[in-house]
XYZ file of C-alpha atoms in Angstrom:
662
model
C -0.179 0.036 0.084
C 3.100 2.264 0.874
C 4.645 1.719 -2.393
C 1.439 2.415 -4.524
C 1.396 5.384 -2.455
C 4.610 6.670 -3.731
C 3.860 5.792 -7.272
C 0.970 7.920 -7.246
C 2.661 10.729 -5.533
C 5.030 10.456 -8.088
C 3.138 10.388 -11.073
C 0.622 13.110 -9.590
C 2.006 15.451 -6.977
C 1.112 18.278 -8.406
C -2.312 17.377 -9.570
C -2.628 15.893 -6.090
C -1.372 19.591 -4.635
C -4.116 21.163 -6.763
C -7.008 18.977 -5.377
C -5.610 19.353 -1.501
C -5.656 23.262 -1.902
C -9.360 23.161 -3.862
C -11.127 20.837 -1.190
C -9.013 22.190 1.947
C -9.044 18.602 3.234
C -4.732 18.620 4.342
C -5.092 14.980 2.935
C -1.738 12.826 3.672
C -0.459 9.924 2.408
C 0.707 7.472 4.640
C 5.094 8.369 4.680
C 3.276 11.925 5.505
C 5.934 14.284 4.675
C 4.706 15.701 1.023
C 1.256 16.067 2.631
C 2.134 17.734 5.656
C 4.427 19.944 4.067
C 1.220 20.862 1.490
C -0.820 21.151 4.989
C 1.455 23.479 6.228
C 1.607 25.824 3.326
C -2.212 25.569 3.297
C -2.889 26.769 6.762
C -0.223 29.630 6.387
C -2.253 31.055 3.254
C -5.405 30.495 5.285
C -4.556 32.351 8.275
C -3.065 34.888 5.511
C -6.159 35.163 4.098
C -8.076 35.668 7.549
C -9.999 32.017 6.744
C -9.177 28.925 7.670
C -13.108 28.034 7.403
C -12.167 25.106 4.833
C -9.300 23.726 6.830
C -9.717 20.412 9.014
C -9.137 21.754 12.789
C -9.016 18.997 15.409
C -11.160 19.951 18.694
C -12.964 22.374 16.882
C -15.660 22.994 14.649
C -14.131 25.147 11.571
C -16.495 27.527 11.383
C -16.200 28.652 15.180
C -12.076 28.504 14.376
C -12.853 30.975 11.474
C -15.060 32.838 13.522
C -12.022 33.265 16.654
C -9.534 34.402 14.016
C -11.248 37.581 12.654
C -11.880 38.468 15.977
C -8.541 38.013 17.374
C -7.184 39.803 14.309
C -10.041 42.327 13.101
C -8.386 45.155 15.846
C -5.620 45.033 13.436
C -7.303 46.510 10.485
C -4.735 44.794 7.902
C -4.202 41.180 6.971
C -0.586 39.289 7.632
C 1.981 37.506 5.188
C 2.288 34.361 6.892
C 4.574 31.703 5.850
C 5.721 28.049 7.176
C 9.040 27.200 7.854
C 10.176 23.413 8.012
C 8.246 20.840 8.893
C 9.507 17.825 11.544
C 7.392 14.635 11.526
C 7.455 12.348 14.819
C 5.157 9.322 13.364
C 1.334 11.297 13.188
C 2.409 14.657 13.973
C 3.868 17.136 11.946
C 5.210 20.648 13.605
C 6.647 23.683 12.124
C 6.549 27.082 12.487
C 4.571 29.646 11.241
C 6.288 33.311 10.369
C 3.632 36.083 10.340
C 4.518 39.828 9.003
C 2.463 42.965 9.677
C 2.689 46.478 8.346
C 0.887 48.191 11.217
C 1.271 51.958 10.855
C 4.782 52.916 9.544
C 6.094 49.777 11.861
C 6.590 45.970 10.657
C 5.939 43.706 13.296
C 7.121 40.137 12.710
C 7.201 37.226 15.121
C 7.296 33.230 14.353
C 4.106 30.903 16.248
C 4.485 27.017 16.815
C 1.646 25.037 14.434
C 0.835 21.366 14.924
C -0.700 19.059 12.334
C -2.227 15.502 13.540
C -2.698 12.771 11.023
C -6.463 11.764 11.405
C -7.424 9.511 8.558
C -6.465 10.715 5.174
C -6.012 14.215 6.404
C -3.780 16.632 8.093
C -5.758 18.454 10.971
C -4.421 21.515 12.657
C -4.127 21.773 16.437
C -6.280 24.694 17.212
C -4.836 26.846 19.617
C -4.403 30.719 20.327
C -0.915 30.755 20.307
C -1.438 29.488 16.762
C -2.105 33.395 16.229
C 0.431 34.868 18.522
C 2.611 33.577 21.168
C 1.188 33.960 24.576
C -2.188 34.972 22.882
C -4.950 33.406 25.310
C -8.318 32.221 25.171
C -10.649 34.723 24.478
C -8.229 37.882 23.868
C -8.332 40.047 20.923
C -5.258 42.047 19.117
C -5.984 46.104 18.925
C -3.456 48.533 17.807
C -3.012 51.703 20.361
C -1.628 54.838 18.705
C 1.505 56.020 20.832
C 1.466 59.816 19.377
C 4.364 61.186 17.949
C 5.529 64.627 19.992
C 4.419 67.150 17.396
C 6.995 69.528 16.107
C 7.104 73.021 17.003
C 6.197 76.141 14.914
C 9.453 78.783 15.727
C 9.637 82.368 15.010
C 12.195 84.534 14.595
C 15.244 83.635 16.142
C 13.922 80.240 16.957
C 11.361 81.707 19.687
C 8.490 78.826 20.323
C 5.278 80.202 18.144
C 3.272 76.809 18.351
C 3.963 74.337 21.406
C 2.654 72.115 23.374
C 0.758 74.038 26.113
C -1.705 72.598 28.464
C -5.510 72.216 27.732
C -8.636 70.911 28.884
C -10.237 67.871 26.962
C -14.118 68.222 28.101
C -17.116 66.158 27.389
C -19.114 63.060 28.057
C -17.252 59.454 29.996
C -19.904 57.249 29.227
C -18.399 54.927 31.757
C -19.408 57.216 34.546
C -23.285 57.349 33.041
C -25.935 55.235 33.134
C -26.850 54.417 29.491
C -30.671 56.211 29.981
C -29.069 59.157 30.811
C -26.362 59.758 28.406
C -28.840 61.937 25.902
C -29.829 64.193 28.651
C -26.067 64.709 29.761
C -24.928 65.110 25.888
C -27.667 67.759 26.094
C -26.484 69.359 29.027
C -23.472 69.331 27.893
C -23.850 70.823 24.591
C -25.418 73.431 26.273
C -22.889 74.612 29.019
C -20.214 74.356 25.806
C -22.064 76.033 22.903
C -22.596 73.022 21.254
C -25.321 71.964 18.725
C -27.296 70.047 21.258
C -28.869 67.204 18.394
C -25.424 66.990 16.777
C -23.337 66.244 20.046
C -26.412 64.042 21.391
C -25.959 61.948 18.530
C -22.253 61.964 18.975
C -22.612 60.556 22.369
C -25.240 57.985 21.576
C -22.786 56.424 18.402
C -20.068 55.999 20.752
C -19.160 52.789 22.577
C -20.108 52.215 25.993
C -16.247 52.800 27.237
C -15.970 56.269 24.997
C -15.273 59.401 25.918
C -16.729 61.876 23.988
C -14.919 65.203 23.519
C -17.237 68.269 23.005
C -14.533 71.178 23.489
C -10.810 71.919 24.206
C -10.332 74.846 26.617
C -6.972 76.380 27.226
C -8.664 77.493 30.706
C -11.273 77.622 32.364
C -14.174 80.598 32.207
C -16.706 82.285 34.185
C -19.069 80.268 32.619
C -17.562 77.168 32.043
C -15.849 75.935 35.414
C -15.051 72.623 37.031
C -17.737 72.885 39.198
C -20.153 73.104 35.872
C -19.053 70.497 33.938
C -18.712 67.694 37.009
C -22.285 68.666 37.895
C -23.088 66.807 34.473
C -23.767 63.349 34.955
C -20.853 61.612 33.346
C -19.294 65.500 32.780
C -15.579 65.587 33.032
C -12.440 67.796 32.381
C -8.951 65.469 31.088
C -6.028 67.966 31.654
C -3.844 67.222 28.449
C -1.621 69.165 25.811
C -1.786 70.471 22.804
C 0.387 72.461 19.808
C -1.279 75.932 20.238
C 0.561 79.435 19.656
C 0.021 81.888 22.708
C -3.111 82.644 21.878
C -6.283 81.726 20.053
C -5.683 84.088 17.527
C -2.211 84.577 17.272
C -1.520 84.598 13.471
C -4.264 81.484 12.851
C -4.974 82.110 9.100
C -1.399 81.516 8.774
C -0.426 79.250 10.850
C -3.670 76.953 10.775
C -4.645 74.862 13.490
C -3.923 71.187 14.668
C -6.945 68.976 15.849
C -8.011 65.234 15.648
C -8.753 64.224 12.117
C -11.904 63.692 10.908
C -13.245 61.108 8.219
C -12.378 63.135 4.701
C -8.762 63.775 6.042
C -8.435 60.134 7.257
C -9.539 58.717 3.718
C -7.730 60.961 1.474
C -4.340 60.102 3.916
C -4.284 57.257 2.355
C -3.371 55.100 5.915
C -1.229 57.586 7.316
C -4.267 58.657 9.613
C -6.229 56.656 11.654
C -9.394 57.935 14.048
C -7.873 59.478 16.873
C -4.877 60.810 15.279
C -4.110 64.799 15.615
C -2.947 66.324 12.015
C -3.041 70.176 10.993
C -5.883 72.146 9.551
C -5.313 75.120 7.458
C -1.933 76.995 6.855
C 1.161 76.014 7.560
C 0.126 73.199 9.806
C -1.541 71.675 6.889
C 1.084 72.206 4.506
C 3.935 70.924 6.807
C 1.562 68.436 8.432
C 3.469 65.051 7.637
C 7.018 67.044 9.002
C 5.440 68.688 11.660
C 3.339 65.429 12.755
C 6.439 63.037 12.750
C 5.839 58.963 12.726
C 3.431 57.636 15.518
C 4.530 54.962 17.159
C 2.085 51.806 17.878
C 1.529 48.907 20.204
C -0.461 45.772 19.640
C -2.366 44.899 22.849
C -4.411 42.022 23.532
C -7.363 42.485 26.025
C -9.573 40.010 27.375
C -13.505 39.650 25.783
C -15.045 40.247 28.974
C -14.080 41.701 32.444
C -13.005 39.113 35.250
C -14.526 39.187 38.953
C -15.564 43.194 37.543
C -11.770 44.031 36.712
C -9.993 44.342 33.730
C -6.827 42.836 33.843
C -3.331 44.178 32.600
C -3.293 44.904 29.005
C -0.421 42.981 27.450
C 1.530 44.423 24.759
C 2.942 42.109 22.328
C 4.726 44.619 20.353
C 5.713 48.491 20.265
C 7.293 50.349 17.879
C 9.094 54.072 19.489
C 7.294 57.476 17.662
C 9.839 59.687 16.004
C 9.009 63.210 16.998
C 8.192 65.698 14.624
C 10.320 68.017 13.342
C 9.830 72.265 14.002
C 9.066 74.265 11.449
C 11.395 77.489 11.443
C 9.842 80.680 10.268
C 11.040 84.196 10.484
C 7.723 85.917 12.189
C 8.076 88.240 15.105
C 6.108 87.257 17.679
C 6.259 91.190 19.021
C 5.519 92.474 15.525
C 2.649 89.945 14.352
C 0.735 90.592 18.208
C 1.257 94.277 17.631
C -0.126 93.732 14.477
C -3.261 91.686 15.361
C -3.790 94.318 18.269
C -3.881 97.231 16.017
C -6.482 95.431 13.575
C -8.895 94.179 16.673
C -11.200 96.675 16.191
C -11.735 96.690 12.382
C -15.295 95.423 10.993
C -13.972 94.937 7.678
C -11.330 92.338 5.869
C -7.989 93.677 7.126
C -4.417 92.677 6.961
C -1.202 94.295 8.012
C 1.967 92.335 6.954
C 5.845 93.734 7.493
C 8.650 92.847 5.918
C 12.340 93.341 6.751
C 13.511 94.842 3.057
C 17.589 93.706 3.494
C 16.637 90.190 4.065
C 12.931 89.590 2.657
C 11.841 88.442 5.911
C 8.309 88.314 6.863
C 8.213 89.791 10.468
C 4.161 90.134 10.516
C 1.105 88.536 8.282
C -1.991 89.030 10.389
C -5.409 89.210 8.764
C -7.866 91.014 11.399
C -10.903 89.600 12.926
C -13.245 90.875 10.071
C -11.429 88.323 7.497
C -13.277 85.659 9.709
C -10.474 83.371 9.159
C -9.207 83.708 5.531
C -5.712 85.142 5.267
C -6.103 88.227 3.849
C -2.694 88.811 4.438
C -1.039 86.772 1.521
C -4.093 85.160 -0.222
C -6.624 88.766 -0.314
C -6.933 89.852 -4.609
C -7.771 93.036 -4.218
C -7.138 96.505 -6.827
C -3.801 98.277 -5.156
C -5.432 101.725 -5.983
C -2.697 104.774 -6.020
C 0.007 102.782 -4.374
C 0.234 101.271 -7.818
C 1.665 104.941 -8.437
C 4.657 103.573 -7.737
C 4.973 101.119 -10.581
C 3.871 103.738 -12.792
C 6.718 106.436 -11.483
C 9.198 103.411 -12.054
C 7.878 103.152 -15.819
C 7.891 106.679 -16.056
C 11.783 107.034 -15.002
C 12.484 104.552 -17.553
C 11.024 106.419 -20.540
C 13.230 109.322 -19.060
C 11.268 111.043 -16.166
C 12.583 111.986 -12.905
C 10.417 113.268 -9.319
C 11.032 117.255 -10.845
C 9.607 116.239 -14.169
C 6.799 118.470 -14.875
C 3.365 116.187 -15.402
C -0.118 117.837 -15.942
C -2.750 117.162 -13.296
C -6.488 118.809 -14.233
C -9.120 118.302 -12.184
C -10.938 115.813 -14.520
C -10.032 113.441 -17.277
C -11.931 111.763 -20.122
C -10.455 108.619 -21.659
C -12.982 106.929 -24.125
C -16.024 108.628 -22.910
C -15.059 107.462 -19.081
C -14.148 110.475 -17.377
C -11.583 109.559 -14.500
C -11.318 112.379 -11.734
C -9.046 113.259 -8.613
C -10.214 112.349 -4.872
C -12.363 114.446 -3.068
C -10.746 117.282 -1.181
C -7.195 117.024 -3.824
C -5.753 120.266 -3.330
C -6.289 122.819 -5.942
C -2.880 124.412 -5.760
C -1.791 120.957 -6.796
C -3.883 120.787 -10.160
C -1.943 122.029 -13.725
C 1.740 121.702 -14.569
C 3.272 120.358 -11.355
C 6.091 118.344 -10.531
C 5.711 114.496 -10.884
C 6.636 114.588 -7.067
C 3.918 116.792 -5.702
C 1.533 114.861 -8.507
C 2.566 111.942 -6.266
C 2.444 112.994 -2.809
C -0.854 114.498 -3.285
C -2.400 111.647 -5.428
C -3.154 112.937 -8.619
C -5.172 110.603 -10.364
C -5.263 112.523 -13.685
C -1.443 112.958 -13.680
C -1.042 109.472 -14.081
C -3.434 108.586 -16.352
C -2.320 111.209 -18.975
C 1.039 109.335 -18.735
C -0.587 106.159 -20.399
C 0.331 107.655 -24.082
C 4.131 107.483 -22.905
C 4.083 104.382 -20.585
C 2.734 101.443 -22.142
C 0.426 98.338 -20.008
C 3.734 96.067 -20.835
C 6.126 98.629 -19.481
C 3.620 98.546 -16.682
C 3.885 94.786 -15.903
C 7.495 95.092 -16.084
C 8.085 97.462 -13.742
C 5.851 95.823 -11.088
C 8.054 93.055 -11.868
C 10.814 94.922 -11.354
C 9.206 95.484 -7.693
C 9.159 91.856 -6.719
C 5.361 92.198 -7.570
C 3.609 89.252 -9.966
C 6.707 86.928 -9.687
C 7.409 83.477 -7.851
C 8.711 83.945 -4.065
C 10.759 80.507 -4.342
C 11.841 81.386 -0.703
C 8.325 82.123 0.678
C 7.621 78.530 1.804
C 3.634 79.604 2.409
C 0.480 79.622 -0.078
C 0.310 83.282 -1.617
C -1.252 85.618 -3.887
C 1.760 87.928 -5.377
C -0.050 90.027 -7.692
C -1.440 90.074 -10.756
C -0.388 92.791 -13.324
C -1.758 92.484 -17.193
C 0.760 92.704 -20.164
C -1.840 94.388 -22.349
C -4.649 96.517 -22.365
C -6.293 99.548 -23.816
C -8.265 102.113 -23.718
C -10.188 102.886 -20.462
C -8.760 99.694 -18.774
C -5.050 100.723 -19.344
C -6.382 104.288 -18.050
C -7.837 102.277 -14.882
C -4.586 100.091 -14.799
C -2.634 103.518 -14.419
C -4.707 104.189 -11.101
C -4.059 100.693 -9.915
C -7.546 99.479 -11.189
C -9.009 97.618 -14.051
C -7.561 94.307 -13.805
C -4.778 94.792 -11.403
C -4.433 92.992 -7.875
C -2.588 93.121 -5.389
C -2.378 90.913 -1.878
C -1.359 92.973 1.294
C 1.868 90.687 0.814
C 2.466 91.744 -2.555
C 2.055 95.707 -1.400
C 5.057 95.033 1.376
C 7.162 93.623 -1.253
C 6.564 96.228 -3.488
C 7.553 98.560 -0.475
C 10.343 96.680 0.912
C 12.261 96.447 -2.879
C 12.169 100.280 -2.724
C 13.975 100.540 0.733
C 16.448 97.668 -0.481
C 17.194 99.428 -3.937
C 16.849 95.810 -5.651
C 13.781 93.589 -5.481
C 12.781 91.601 -2.332
C 11.759 88.272 -2.460
C 10.111 87.444 0.330
C 10.367 84.616 2.993
C 8.821 83.087 5.757
C 9.924 79.593 6.171
C 13.331 78.944 6.529
C 13.479 75.413 6.290
C 11.277 75.019 3.475
C 13.000 73.267 1.239
C 13.753 70.601 3.791
C 10.419 70.671 5.028
C 8.086 70.889 1.510
C 5.087 68.522 1.920
C 4.584 66.906 -1.421
C 1.317 66.222 -0.764
C 0.030 69.381 0.472
C -2.307 70.772 -1.400
C -2.271 74.947 -2.408
C -5.147 77.304 -1.358
C -7.599 78.088 -3.949
C -7.375 81.662 -5.400
C -10.224 83.521 -7.463
C -7.913 84.935 -10.242
C -4.489 86.072 -11.023
C -1.341 84.581 -10.589
C -1.525 81.046 -8.601
C -0.492 80.536 -5.325
C 3.665 79.962 -4.876
C 5.119 77.600 -2.861
C 8.604 76.848 -1.854
C 8.890 74.312 -4.266
C 9.026 77.602 -6.941
C 12.023 76.791 -9.247
C 12.285 80.504 -9.716
C 15.825 82.046 -7.856
C 15.300 85.932 -7.906
C 12.433 88.075 -7.082
C 12.466 89.861 -10.290
C 12.013 87.367 -13.774
C 15.559 87.274 -15.840
C 13.788 88.979 -18.759
C 12.458 91.983 -16.697
C 15.300 94.712 -15.330
C 15.139 94.606 -11.879
C 14.877 98.210 -9.897
C 18.337 99.910 -9.334
C 19.305 101.972 -6.603
C 18.986 105.286 -8.641
C 15.513 104.647 -9.223
C 14.865 103.125 -5.850
C 16.175 106.411 -4.428
C 13.810 108.376 -6.404
C 10.851 106.632 -5.467
C 11.996 106.927 -1.889
C 12.058 110.565 -2.438
C 8.769 110.738 -3.383
C 7.481 108.318 -0.958
C 9.114 110.915 1.759
C 7.285 113.614 -0.024
C 3.971 112.070 0.441
C 4.858 112.126 4.357
C 6.511 115.922 4.073
C 4.454 117.651 1.734
C 1.210 115.184 0.889
C -1.755 113.948 2.788
C 0.134 111.409 4.881
C 2.062 114.189 7.268
C 0.730 112.098 10.547
C 3.454 109.989 9.901
C 6.036 112.905 10.417
C 5.549 112.168 14.063
C 6.527 108.374 13.889
C 10.002 108.406 15.970
C 13.064 107.002 14.227
C 14.096 106.699 11.068
C 12.031 109.160 8.676
C 8.829 107.796 7.044
C 8.185 107.034 3.228
C 4.718 106.147 2.402
C 2.079 105.577 -0.505
C -1.680 105.581 -0.059
C -4.212 104.026 -1.776
C -8.107 104.182 -2.635
C -9.484 101.749 -4.717
C -13.285 101.665 -5.645
C -14.761 98.014 -5.746
C -18.824 97.074 -6.326
C -21.829 98.409 -8.087
C -22.882 100.660 -5.141
C -23.496 104.785 -5.498
C -21.039 105.965 -4.278
C -18.769 103.171 -4.711
C -17.379 101.412 -1.612
C -13.409 101.517 -1.566
C -10.652 99.604 -0.399
C -8.429 101.917 1.877
C -4.561 101.108 1.190
C -1.021 102.978 2.595
C 2.515 101.729 2.190
C 5.379 102.310 4.066
C 9.206 101.966 4.568
C 11.003 102.876 7.780
C 14.390 101.956 8.214
C 14.599 98.592 7.747
C 10.868 97.905 8.041
C 8.112 97.570 5.076
C 4.583 97.767 6.224
C 1.418 97.724 4.319
C -1.971 98.234 5.631
C -5.034 97.325 4.013
C -9.387 97.662 4.775
C -11.534 95.786 2.465
C -13.987 98.343 3.194
C -12.205 101.253 4.490
C -12.980 104.700 2.555
C -9.713 106.471 2.021
C -6.299 105.021 2.725
C -5.402 108.458 4.281
C -7.976 108.610 6.636
C -8.562 104.808 7.408
C -5.470 102.899 6.870
C -3.013 105.574 7.692
C -3.685 105.899 11.564
C -3.391 102.284 11.918
C 0.169 102.505 9.948
C 1.224 105.149 12.184
C 0.099 103.407 15.358
C 1.660 100.004 14.337
C 4.904 102.031 13.431
C 4.800 104.040 16.591
C 4.719 101.010 18.634
C 7.034 98.799 16.960
C 10.163 101.232 17.960
């Protein structure tokens, strides 16, 4: 019989093995080895597929064993790779190792368990035990993954001063282990009322959570008069857990620029390609999102076994089967000056429309402050806003005129009104009559004569305006910035009234507060300035980041840009001589123009240019209020979206900022 079996095996081994796999019978002939080896491989492949329902299993129903297998591994959220090792025969018993390999988060967990097969008639039957699945696993235990959170990297300001760092917080919510099930809904609604949450939504979250869950409602930096520890604990199941979170110095500090950190939502988890799990923290918006993978680091993981039920009313200690250490995130270094950023935010605190202040150091291009006021409602107006720059654009006009031979002393014609293709242009209300007629370019600039600059359209082409703007660092790439931003848009072609409107910073010309500050900084520097915000942007760039959308004009720039300078190679950068002439005229705005109030700012002389740009269809139209200034090694732009005149609205804000900045 044995010889006959050997002969059959030699003739039909492949066919027999295929049949073995199809029927899952783990058959074997009398000598055992070939059948045992085939059975060992089939067991390994079945475990890898998390399906042993077709195998012969001794001492347990196959379906029951299959249910246990799925229950043990369900919490790992993955399937293993399993390979069988060398089979050792001892009569009707075969033993061999099973080599498991799991990808758990960013870690790899490998281990070996011992498997035993016993011949039962013409089949090899698996000797089932929990240890077959993982050494030291006991009956009733299941495996699950716990995330060991990595220390999130800080966001640092100028001089590596911490901006965003771990700060103490209180996580407030309902602990369902501390409230009877029938009381949970009422407690959820009471907690929502205390925290100012949507009661219906929070009650649904509490109801959908497991009986052991803590359902977070709100994270507090500190208790308030309305939300106290006593009021929280007065709600059945209400708890306040002391924790830490990556936070800026204040709730509003550069929030639109920096973004925030919180628990990943379902959409973020889905888009992360496995990088995020439920309960993980991640960045939302701003630099926190753009550089999330760098700041987040790599979480560690623990594979733990917990019993299915409590024993004698107590839960035994959790067994750790595997652990990997977290890798802390890398800090993001920025140029933000904490004092100036807080000062800019305080200056804008009472402004109701969208607003912004941007401050740049001309000598380096460092962005020292990029504040968006409360009226921006969380939008990054400072870097992403797109608005007609109004008369601040006359700095670009003037540079183009210099390149056509003009000087600050050249005579220009400033009539009270000017008609272009049937459209009437006029000067701002209150324009001094003494500066009408034939005046020096310096005087027309200081008092912001619209008609004088529109008159120059005959000698300054739209293409020359585009080139002059680029020479001042506007409407070009910002390769060192490291943040999404709108750097301006100046069309290279326009005719008639559109070209005339461009001469006074309207039409299709668009600036952001950042690009306006860059323009002023280039004058102070005597060369085009390329702004820089993130110092380690090249090393830190997150290739998965998605730039913020814009509504038109140039696309947002990022540190991945290939450009190397503030002005494109085809554009002649502003020269020191040209910058000196512009600085002379900006100083005249303060000494003889309508920004005389800036003469009181202590320290280096201030040069400025105001701007008012009409928008919308109201009659009279609403206006954007602008002012840009230079003050030593500081260039600043101030913007108010619906702000009247630049001199009367943005001007006092600028004076307050510069005076306090020292």
